[in-house]
PDB file of C-alpha atoms in Angstrom:
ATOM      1  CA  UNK A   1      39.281  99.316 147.000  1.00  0.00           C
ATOM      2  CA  UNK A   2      39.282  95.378 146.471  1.00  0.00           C
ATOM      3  CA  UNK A   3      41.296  93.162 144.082  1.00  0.00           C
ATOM      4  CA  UNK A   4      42.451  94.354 146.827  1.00  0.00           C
ATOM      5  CA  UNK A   5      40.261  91.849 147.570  1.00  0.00           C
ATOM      6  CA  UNK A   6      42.430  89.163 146.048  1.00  0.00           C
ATOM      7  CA  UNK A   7      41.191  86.577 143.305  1.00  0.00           C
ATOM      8  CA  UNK A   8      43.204  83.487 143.441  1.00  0.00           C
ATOM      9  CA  UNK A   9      44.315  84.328 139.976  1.00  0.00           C
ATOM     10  CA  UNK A  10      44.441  88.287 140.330  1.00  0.00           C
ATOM     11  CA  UNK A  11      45.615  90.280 137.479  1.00  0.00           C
ATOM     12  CA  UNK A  12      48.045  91.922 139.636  1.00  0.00           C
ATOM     13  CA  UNK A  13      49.946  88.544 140.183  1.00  0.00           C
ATOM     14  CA  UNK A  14      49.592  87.249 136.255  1.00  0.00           C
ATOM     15  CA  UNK A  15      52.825  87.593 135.677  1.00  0.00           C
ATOM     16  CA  UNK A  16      53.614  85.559 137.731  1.00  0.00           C
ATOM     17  CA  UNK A  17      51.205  83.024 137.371  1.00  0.00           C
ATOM     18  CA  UNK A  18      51.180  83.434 133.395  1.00  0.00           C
ATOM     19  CA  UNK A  19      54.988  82.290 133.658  1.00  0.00           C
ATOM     20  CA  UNK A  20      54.651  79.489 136.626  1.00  0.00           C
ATOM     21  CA  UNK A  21      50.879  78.468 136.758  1.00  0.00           C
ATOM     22  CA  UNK A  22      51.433  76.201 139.602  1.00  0.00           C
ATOM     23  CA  UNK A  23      52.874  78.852 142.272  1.00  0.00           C
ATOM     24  CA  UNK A  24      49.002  79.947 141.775  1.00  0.00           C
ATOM     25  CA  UNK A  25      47.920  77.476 144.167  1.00  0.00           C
ATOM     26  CA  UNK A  26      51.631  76.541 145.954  1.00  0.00           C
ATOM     27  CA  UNK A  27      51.140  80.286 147.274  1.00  0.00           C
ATOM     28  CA  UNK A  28      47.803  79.937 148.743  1.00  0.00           C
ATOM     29  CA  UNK A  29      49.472  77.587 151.992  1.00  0.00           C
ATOM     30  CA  UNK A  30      50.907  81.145 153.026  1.00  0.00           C
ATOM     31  CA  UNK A  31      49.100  83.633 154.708  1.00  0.00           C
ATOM     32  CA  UNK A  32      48.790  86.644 152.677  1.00  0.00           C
ATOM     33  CA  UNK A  33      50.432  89.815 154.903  1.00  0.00           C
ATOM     34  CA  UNK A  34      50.642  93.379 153.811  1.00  0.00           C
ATOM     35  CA  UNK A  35      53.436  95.798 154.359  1.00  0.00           C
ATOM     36  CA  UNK A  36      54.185  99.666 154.990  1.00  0.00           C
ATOM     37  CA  UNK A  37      54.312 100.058 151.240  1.00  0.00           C
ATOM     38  CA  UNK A  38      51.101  98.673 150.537  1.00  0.00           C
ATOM     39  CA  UNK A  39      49.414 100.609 152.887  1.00  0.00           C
ATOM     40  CA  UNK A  40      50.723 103.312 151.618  1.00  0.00           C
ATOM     41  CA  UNK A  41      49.672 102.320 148.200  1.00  0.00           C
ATOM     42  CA  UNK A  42      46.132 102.360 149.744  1.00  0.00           C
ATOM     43  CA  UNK A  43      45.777 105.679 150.732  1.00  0.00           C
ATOM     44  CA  UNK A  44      47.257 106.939 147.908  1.00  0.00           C
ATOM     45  CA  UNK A  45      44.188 105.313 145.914  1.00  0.00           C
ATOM     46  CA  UNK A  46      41.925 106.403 147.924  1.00  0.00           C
ATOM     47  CA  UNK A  47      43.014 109.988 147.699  1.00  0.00           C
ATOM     48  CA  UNK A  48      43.181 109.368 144.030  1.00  0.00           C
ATOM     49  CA  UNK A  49      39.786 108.451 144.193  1.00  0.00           C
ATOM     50  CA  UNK A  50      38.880 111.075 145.849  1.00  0.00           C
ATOM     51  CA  UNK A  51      40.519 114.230 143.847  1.00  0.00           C
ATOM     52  CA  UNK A  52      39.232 112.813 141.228  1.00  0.00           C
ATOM     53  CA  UNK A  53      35.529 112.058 141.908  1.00  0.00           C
ATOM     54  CA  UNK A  54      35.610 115.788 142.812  1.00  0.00           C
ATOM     55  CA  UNK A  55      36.861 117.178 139.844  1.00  0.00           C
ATOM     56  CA  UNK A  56      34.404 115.114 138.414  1.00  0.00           C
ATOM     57  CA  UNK A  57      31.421 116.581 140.358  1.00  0.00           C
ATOM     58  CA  UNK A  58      30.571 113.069 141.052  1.00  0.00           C
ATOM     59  CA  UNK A  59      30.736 114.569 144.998  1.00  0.00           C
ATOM     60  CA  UNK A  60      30.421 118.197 146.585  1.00  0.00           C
ATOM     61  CA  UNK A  61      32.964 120.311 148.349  1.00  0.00           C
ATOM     62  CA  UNK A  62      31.816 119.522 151.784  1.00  0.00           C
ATOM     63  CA  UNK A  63      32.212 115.566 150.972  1.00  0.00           C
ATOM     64  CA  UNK A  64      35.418 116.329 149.614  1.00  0.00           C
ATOM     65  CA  UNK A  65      36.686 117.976 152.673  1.00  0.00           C
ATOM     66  CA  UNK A  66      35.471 115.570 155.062  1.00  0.00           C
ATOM     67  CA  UNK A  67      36.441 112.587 153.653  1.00  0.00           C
ATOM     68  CA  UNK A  68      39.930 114.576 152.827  1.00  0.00           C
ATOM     69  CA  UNK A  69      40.635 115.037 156.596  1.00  0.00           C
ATOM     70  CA  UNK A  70      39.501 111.509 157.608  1.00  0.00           C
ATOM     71  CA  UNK A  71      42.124 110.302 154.959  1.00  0.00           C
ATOM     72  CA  UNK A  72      44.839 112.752 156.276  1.00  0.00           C
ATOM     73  CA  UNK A  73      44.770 111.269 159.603  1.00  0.00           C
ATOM     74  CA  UNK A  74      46.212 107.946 158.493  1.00  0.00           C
ATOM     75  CA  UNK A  75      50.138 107.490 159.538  1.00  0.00           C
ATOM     76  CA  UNK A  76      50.943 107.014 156.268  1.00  0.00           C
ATOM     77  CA  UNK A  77      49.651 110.398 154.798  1.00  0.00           C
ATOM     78  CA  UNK A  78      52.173 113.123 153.731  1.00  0.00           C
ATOM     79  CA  UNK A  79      52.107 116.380 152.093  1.00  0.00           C
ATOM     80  CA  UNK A  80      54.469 114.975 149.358  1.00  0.00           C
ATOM     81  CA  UNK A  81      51.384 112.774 148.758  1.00  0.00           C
ATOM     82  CA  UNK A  82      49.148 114.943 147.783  1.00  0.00           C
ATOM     83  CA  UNK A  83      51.799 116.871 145.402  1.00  0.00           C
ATOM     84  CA  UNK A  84      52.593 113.610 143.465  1.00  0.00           C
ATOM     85  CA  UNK A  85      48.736 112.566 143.471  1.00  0.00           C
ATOM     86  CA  UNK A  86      48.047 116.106 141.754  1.00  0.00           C
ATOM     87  CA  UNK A  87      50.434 115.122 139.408  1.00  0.00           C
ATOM     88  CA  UNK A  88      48.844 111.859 138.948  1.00  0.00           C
ATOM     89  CA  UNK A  89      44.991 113.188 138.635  1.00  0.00           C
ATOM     90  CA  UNK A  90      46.301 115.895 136.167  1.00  0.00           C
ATOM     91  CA  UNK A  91      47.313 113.547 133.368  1.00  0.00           C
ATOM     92  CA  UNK A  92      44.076 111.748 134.106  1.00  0.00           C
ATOM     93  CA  UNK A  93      41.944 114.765 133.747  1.00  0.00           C
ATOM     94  CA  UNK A  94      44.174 115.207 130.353  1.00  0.00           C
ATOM     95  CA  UNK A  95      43.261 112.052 129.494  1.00  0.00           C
ATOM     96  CA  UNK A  96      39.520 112.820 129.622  1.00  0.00           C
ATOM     97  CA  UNK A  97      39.291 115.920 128.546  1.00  0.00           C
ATOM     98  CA  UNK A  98      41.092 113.677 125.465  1.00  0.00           C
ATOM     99  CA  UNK A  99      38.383 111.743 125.068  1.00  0.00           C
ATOM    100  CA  UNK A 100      35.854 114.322 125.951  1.00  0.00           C
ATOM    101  CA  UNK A 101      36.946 115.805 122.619  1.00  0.00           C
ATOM    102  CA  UNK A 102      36.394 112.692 120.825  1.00  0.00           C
ATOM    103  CA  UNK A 103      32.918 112.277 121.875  1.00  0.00           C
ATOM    104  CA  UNK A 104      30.806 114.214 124.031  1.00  0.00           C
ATOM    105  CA  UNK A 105      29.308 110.755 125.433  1.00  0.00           C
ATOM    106  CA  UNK A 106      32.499 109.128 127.028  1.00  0.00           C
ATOM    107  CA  UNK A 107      31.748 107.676 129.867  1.00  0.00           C
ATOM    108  CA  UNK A 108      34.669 107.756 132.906  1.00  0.00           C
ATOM    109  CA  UNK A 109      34.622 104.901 135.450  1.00  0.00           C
ATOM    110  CA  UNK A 110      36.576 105.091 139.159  1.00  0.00           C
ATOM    111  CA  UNK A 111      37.773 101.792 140.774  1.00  0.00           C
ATOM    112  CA  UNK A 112      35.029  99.677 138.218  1.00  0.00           C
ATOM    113  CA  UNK A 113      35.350  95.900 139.064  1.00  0.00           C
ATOM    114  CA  UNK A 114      36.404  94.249 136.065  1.00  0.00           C
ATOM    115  CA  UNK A 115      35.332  90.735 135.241  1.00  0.00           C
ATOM    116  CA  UNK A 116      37.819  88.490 133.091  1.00  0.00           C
ATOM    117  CA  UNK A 117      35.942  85.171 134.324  1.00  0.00           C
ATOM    118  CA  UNK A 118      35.295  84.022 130.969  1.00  0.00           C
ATOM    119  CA  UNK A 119      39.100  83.497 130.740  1.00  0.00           C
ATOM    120  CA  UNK A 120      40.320  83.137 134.165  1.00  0.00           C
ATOM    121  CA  UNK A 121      38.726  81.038 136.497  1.00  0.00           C
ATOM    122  CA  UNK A 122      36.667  83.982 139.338  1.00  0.00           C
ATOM    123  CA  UNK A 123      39.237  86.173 137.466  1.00  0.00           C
ATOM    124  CA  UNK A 124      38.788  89.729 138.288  1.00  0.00           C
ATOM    125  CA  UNK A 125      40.203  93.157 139.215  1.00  0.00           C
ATOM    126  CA  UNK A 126      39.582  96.782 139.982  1.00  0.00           C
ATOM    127  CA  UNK A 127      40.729  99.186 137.458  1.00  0.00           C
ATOM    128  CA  UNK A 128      41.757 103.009 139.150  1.00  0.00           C
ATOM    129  CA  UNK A 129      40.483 104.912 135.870  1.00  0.00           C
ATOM    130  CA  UNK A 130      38.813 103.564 132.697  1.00  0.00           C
ATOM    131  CA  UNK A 131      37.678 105.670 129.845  1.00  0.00           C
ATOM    132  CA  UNK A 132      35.611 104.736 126.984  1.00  0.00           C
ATOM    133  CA  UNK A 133      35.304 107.140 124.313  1.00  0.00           C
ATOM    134  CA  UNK A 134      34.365 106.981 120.201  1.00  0.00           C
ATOM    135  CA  UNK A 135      36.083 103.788 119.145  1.00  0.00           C
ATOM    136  CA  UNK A 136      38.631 103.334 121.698  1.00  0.00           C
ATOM    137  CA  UNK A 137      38.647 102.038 125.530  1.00  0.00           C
ATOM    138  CA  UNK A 138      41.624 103.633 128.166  1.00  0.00           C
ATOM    139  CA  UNK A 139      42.555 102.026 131.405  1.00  0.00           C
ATOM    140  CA  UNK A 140      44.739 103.747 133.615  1.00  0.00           C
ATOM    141  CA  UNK A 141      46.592 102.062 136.787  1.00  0.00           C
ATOM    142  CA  UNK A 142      48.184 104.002 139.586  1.00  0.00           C
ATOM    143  CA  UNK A 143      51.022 102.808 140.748  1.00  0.00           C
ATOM    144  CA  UNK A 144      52.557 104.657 143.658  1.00  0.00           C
ATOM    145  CA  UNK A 145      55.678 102.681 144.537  1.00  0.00           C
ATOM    146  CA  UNK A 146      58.859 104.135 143.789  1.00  0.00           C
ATOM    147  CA  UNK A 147      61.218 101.234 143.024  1.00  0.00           C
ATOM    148  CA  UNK A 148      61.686 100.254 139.172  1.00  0.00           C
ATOM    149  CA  UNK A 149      59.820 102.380 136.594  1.00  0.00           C
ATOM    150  CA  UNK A 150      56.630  99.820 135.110  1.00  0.00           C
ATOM    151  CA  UNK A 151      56.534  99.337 132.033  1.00  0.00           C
ATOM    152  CA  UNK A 152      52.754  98.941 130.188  1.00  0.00           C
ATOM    153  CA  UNK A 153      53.860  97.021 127.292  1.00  0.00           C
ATOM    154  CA  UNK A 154      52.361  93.445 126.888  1.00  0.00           C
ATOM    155  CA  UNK A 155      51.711  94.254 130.687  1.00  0.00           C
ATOM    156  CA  UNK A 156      49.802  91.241 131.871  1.00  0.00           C
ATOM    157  CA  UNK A 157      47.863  93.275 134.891  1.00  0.00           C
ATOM    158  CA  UNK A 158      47.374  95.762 132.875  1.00  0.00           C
ATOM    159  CA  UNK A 159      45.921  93.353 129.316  1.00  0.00           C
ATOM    160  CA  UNK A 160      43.299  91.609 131.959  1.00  0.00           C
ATOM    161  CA  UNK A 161      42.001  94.526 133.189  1.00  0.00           C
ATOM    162  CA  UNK A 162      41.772  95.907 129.878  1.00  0.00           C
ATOM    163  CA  UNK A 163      39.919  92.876 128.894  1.00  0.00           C
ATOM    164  CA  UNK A 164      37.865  92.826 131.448  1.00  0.00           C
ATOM    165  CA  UNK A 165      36.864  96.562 130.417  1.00  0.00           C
ATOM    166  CA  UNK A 166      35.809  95.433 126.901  1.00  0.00           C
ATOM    167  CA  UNK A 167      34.515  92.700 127.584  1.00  0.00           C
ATOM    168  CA  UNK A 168      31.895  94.695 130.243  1.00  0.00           C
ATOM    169  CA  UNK A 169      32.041  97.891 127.593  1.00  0.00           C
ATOM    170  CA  UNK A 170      31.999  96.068 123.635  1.00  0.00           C
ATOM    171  CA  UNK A 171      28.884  95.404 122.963  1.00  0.00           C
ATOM    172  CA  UNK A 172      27.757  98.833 124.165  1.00  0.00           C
ATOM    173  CA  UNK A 173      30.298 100.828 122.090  1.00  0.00           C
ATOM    174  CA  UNK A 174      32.273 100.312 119.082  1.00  0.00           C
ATOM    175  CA  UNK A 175      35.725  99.808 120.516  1.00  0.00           C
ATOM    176  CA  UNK A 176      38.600  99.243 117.899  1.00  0.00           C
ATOM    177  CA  UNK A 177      41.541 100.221 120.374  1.00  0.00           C
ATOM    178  CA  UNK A 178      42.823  99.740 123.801  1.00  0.00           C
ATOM    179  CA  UNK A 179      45.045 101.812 125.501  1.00  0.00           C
ATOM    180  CA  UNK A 180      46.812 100.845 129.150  1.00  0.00           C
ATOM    181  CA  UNK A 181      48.367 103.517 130.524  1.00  0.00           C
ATOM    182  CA  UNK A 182      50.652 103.110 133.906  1.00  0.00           C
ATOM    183  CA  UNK A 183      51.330 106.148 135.656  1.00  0.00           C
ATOM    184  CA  UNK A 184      53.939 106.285 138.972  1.00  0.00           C
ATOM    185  CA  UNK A 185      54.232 109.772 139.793  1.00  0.00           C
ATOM    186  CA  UNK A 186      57.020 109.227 142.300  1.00  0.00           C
ATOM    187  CA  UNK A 187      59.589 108.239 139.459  1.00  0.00           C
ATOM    188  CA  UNK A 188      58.243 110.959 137.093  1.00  0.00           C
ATOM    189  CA  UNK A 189      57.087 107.809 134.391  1.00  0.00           C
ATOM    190  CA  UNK A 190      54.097 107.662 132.260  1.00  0.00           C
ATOM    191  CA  UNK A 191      54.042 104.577 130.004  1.00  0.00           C
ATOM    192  CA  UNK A 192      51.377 103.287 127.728  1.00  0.00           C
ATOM    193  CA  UNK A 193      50.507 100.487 125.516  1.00  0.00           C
ATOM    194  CA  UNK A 194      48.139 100.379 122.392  1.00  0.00           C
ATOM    195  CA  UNK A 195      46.733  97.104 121.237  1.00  0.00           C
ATOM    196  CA  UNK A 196      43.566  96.149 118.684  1.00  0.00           C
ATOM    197  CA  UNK A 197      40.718  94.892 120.888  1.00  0.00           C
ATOM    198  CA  UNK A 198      40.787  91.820 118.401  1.00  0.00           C
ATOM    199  CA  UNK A 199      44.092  91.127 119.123  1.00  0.00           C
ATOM    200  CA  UNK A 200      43.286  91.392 122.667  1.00  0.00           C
ATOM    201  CA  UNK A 201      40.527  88.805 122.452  1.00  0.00           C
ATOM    202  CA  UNK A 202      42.671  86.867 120.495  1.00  0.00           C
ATOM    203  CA  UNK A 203      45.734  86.937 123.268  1.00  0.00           C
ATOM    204  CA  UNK A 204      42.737  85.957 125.893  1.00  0.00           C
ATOM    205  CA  UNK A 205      41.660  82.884 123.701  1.00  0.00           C
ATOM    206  CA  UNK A 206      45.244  81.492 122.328  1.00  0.00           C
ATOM    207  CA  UNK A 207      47.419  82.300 125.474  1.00  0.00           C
ATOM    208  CA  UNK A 208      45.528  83.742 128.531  1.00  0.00           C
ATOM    209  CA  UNK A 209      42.794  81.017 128.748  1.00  0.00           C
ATOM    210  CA  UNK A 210      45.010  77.902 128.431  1.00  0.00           C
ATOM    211  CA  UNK A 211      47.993  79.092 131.250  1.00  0.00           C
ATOM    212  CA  UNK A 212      45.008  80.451 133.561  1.00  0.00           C
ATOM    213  CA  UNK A 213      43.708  76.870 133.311  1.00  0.00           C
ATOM    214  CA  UNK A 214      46.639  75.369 134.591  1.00  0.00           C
ATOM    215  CA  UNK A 215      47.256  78.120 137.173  1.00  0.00           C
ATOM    216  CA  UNK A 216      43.782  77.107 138.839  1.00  0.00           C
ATOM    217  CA  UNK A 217      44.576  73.411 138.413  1.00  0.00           C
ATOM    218  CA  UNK A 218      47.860  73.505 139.950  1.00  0.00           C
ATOM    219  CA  UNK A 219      48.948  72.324 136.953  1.00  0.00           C
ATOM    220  CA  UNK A 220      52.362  72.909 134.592  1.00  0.00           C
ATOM    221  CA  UNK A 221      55.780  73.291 135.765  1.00  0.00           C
ATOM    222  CA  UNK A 222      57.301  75.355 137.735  1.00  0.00           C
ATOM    223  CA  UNK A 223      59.451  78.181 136.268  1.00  0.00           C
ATOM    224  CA  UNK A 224      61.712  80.283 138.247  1.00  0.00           C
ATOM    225  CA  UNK A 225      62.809  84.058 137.336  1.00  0.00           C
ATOM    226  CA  UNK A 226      62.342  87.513 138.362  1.00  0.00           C
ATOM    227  CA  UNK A 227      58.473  86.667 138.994  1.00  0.00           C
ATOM    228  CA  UNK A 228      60.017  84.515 141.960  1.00  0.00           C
ATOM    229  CA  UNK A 229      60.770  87.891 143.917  1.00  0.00           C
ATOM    230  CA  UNK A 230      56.899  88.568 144.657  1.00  0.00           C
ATOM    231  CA  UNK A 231      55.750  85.210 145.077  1.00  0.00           C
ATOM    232  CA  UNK A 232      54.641  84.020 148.591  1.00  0.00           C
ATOM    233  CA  UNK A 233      55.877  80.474 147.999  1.00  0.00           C
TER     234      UNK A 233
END
């Protein structure tokens, strides 16, 4: 569970750091705390995880169950949980059996690190779900907040991770198309994004490469805006 161990350029903070390189470092001379919501978040991933490995068969029924009741015991855990991480693991399953249609040979990856290094400095990030199927690569994120609905398009979290996916996955298959795919069950939203994996390369090498730079220089100027709201400094 670790972007979650944090990079000092983490995909889930590009936004911010995309738009105000600098606050990269500025944020690093406050300690990093966690909240009731992101411990929640947490468990809800690791349930996620865990519903899903099993439909998978990746682990047996008596795993399930034990590892189940060791998550239920956490404060945080609710029954409404489970319901909206059903809902959650369904479209996922849709989603594979999707590309299980496509080819017989996709291959489905849970929590995969994903290494974006060769644009951002020690950039990396885990991705919840990532499918890769005849010509096209799928990365799905889990968000389980319930404030504003997240949108995936030109999502910068979601683009590294997506990167980091084919640039693990493209020289094993023939991948023409990424799809990002954000899923919050609690607000009932499902939103995805399509992009050619050249023009995903070609964001990385004209745009991503040059602010991520500057981020890990503690270099550019500083730019306020709604990216301001999540940012430690």
């Amino acid at each position: 569970m670790s972007e979650r161990k944090h990079a000092i350029l983490s995909a889930s903070g590009a936004y911010r750091w995309l738009a105000c390189p600098p606050s990269a470092r500025l944020e690093e001379q406050f300690e990093e705390t966690t909240s009731t919501y992101a411990e929640e978040g947490t468990l809800a991933h690791a349930l996620a995880e865990l519903v899903l490995r099993y439909s998978l068969n990746q682990i047996d029924t008596k795993t399930y169950d034990e590892q189940t009741q060791e998550l239920m015991k956490s404060e945080f855990y609710s029954t409404s949980m489970l319901d909206y991480i059903e809902t959650y693991t369904s479209i996922v399953t849709e989603k594979i059996n999707e590309a299980w249609a496509r080819s017989a040979d996709a291959v489905v990856l849970l929590e995969q690190r994903l290494d974006f290094s060769d644009w951002v400095p020690e950039g990396f990030g885990t991705g919840d779900v990532v499918i890769i199927s005849d010509g096209v690569l799928e990365v799905i994120d889990l968000k389980y907040g319930k404030g504003v609905p997240v949108s995936a398009e030109d999502n910068a979290q979601m683009r590294l991770y997506a990167l980091g996916a084919l640039a693990t996955f493209d020289s094993l298959y023939d991948i023409q198309t990424v799809r990002m795919t954000i899923v919050q069950p609690r607000l009932d939203s499902v939103s995805s994004d399509e992009i050619p994996a050249e023009m995903l390369y070609w964001w990385a090498d004209t745009e991503l490469a040059h602010q991520a730079r500057l981020a890990w220089d503690g270099q550019g100027e500083f730019q306020a805006g709604e990216h301001c709201r999540f940012c430690r400094a």
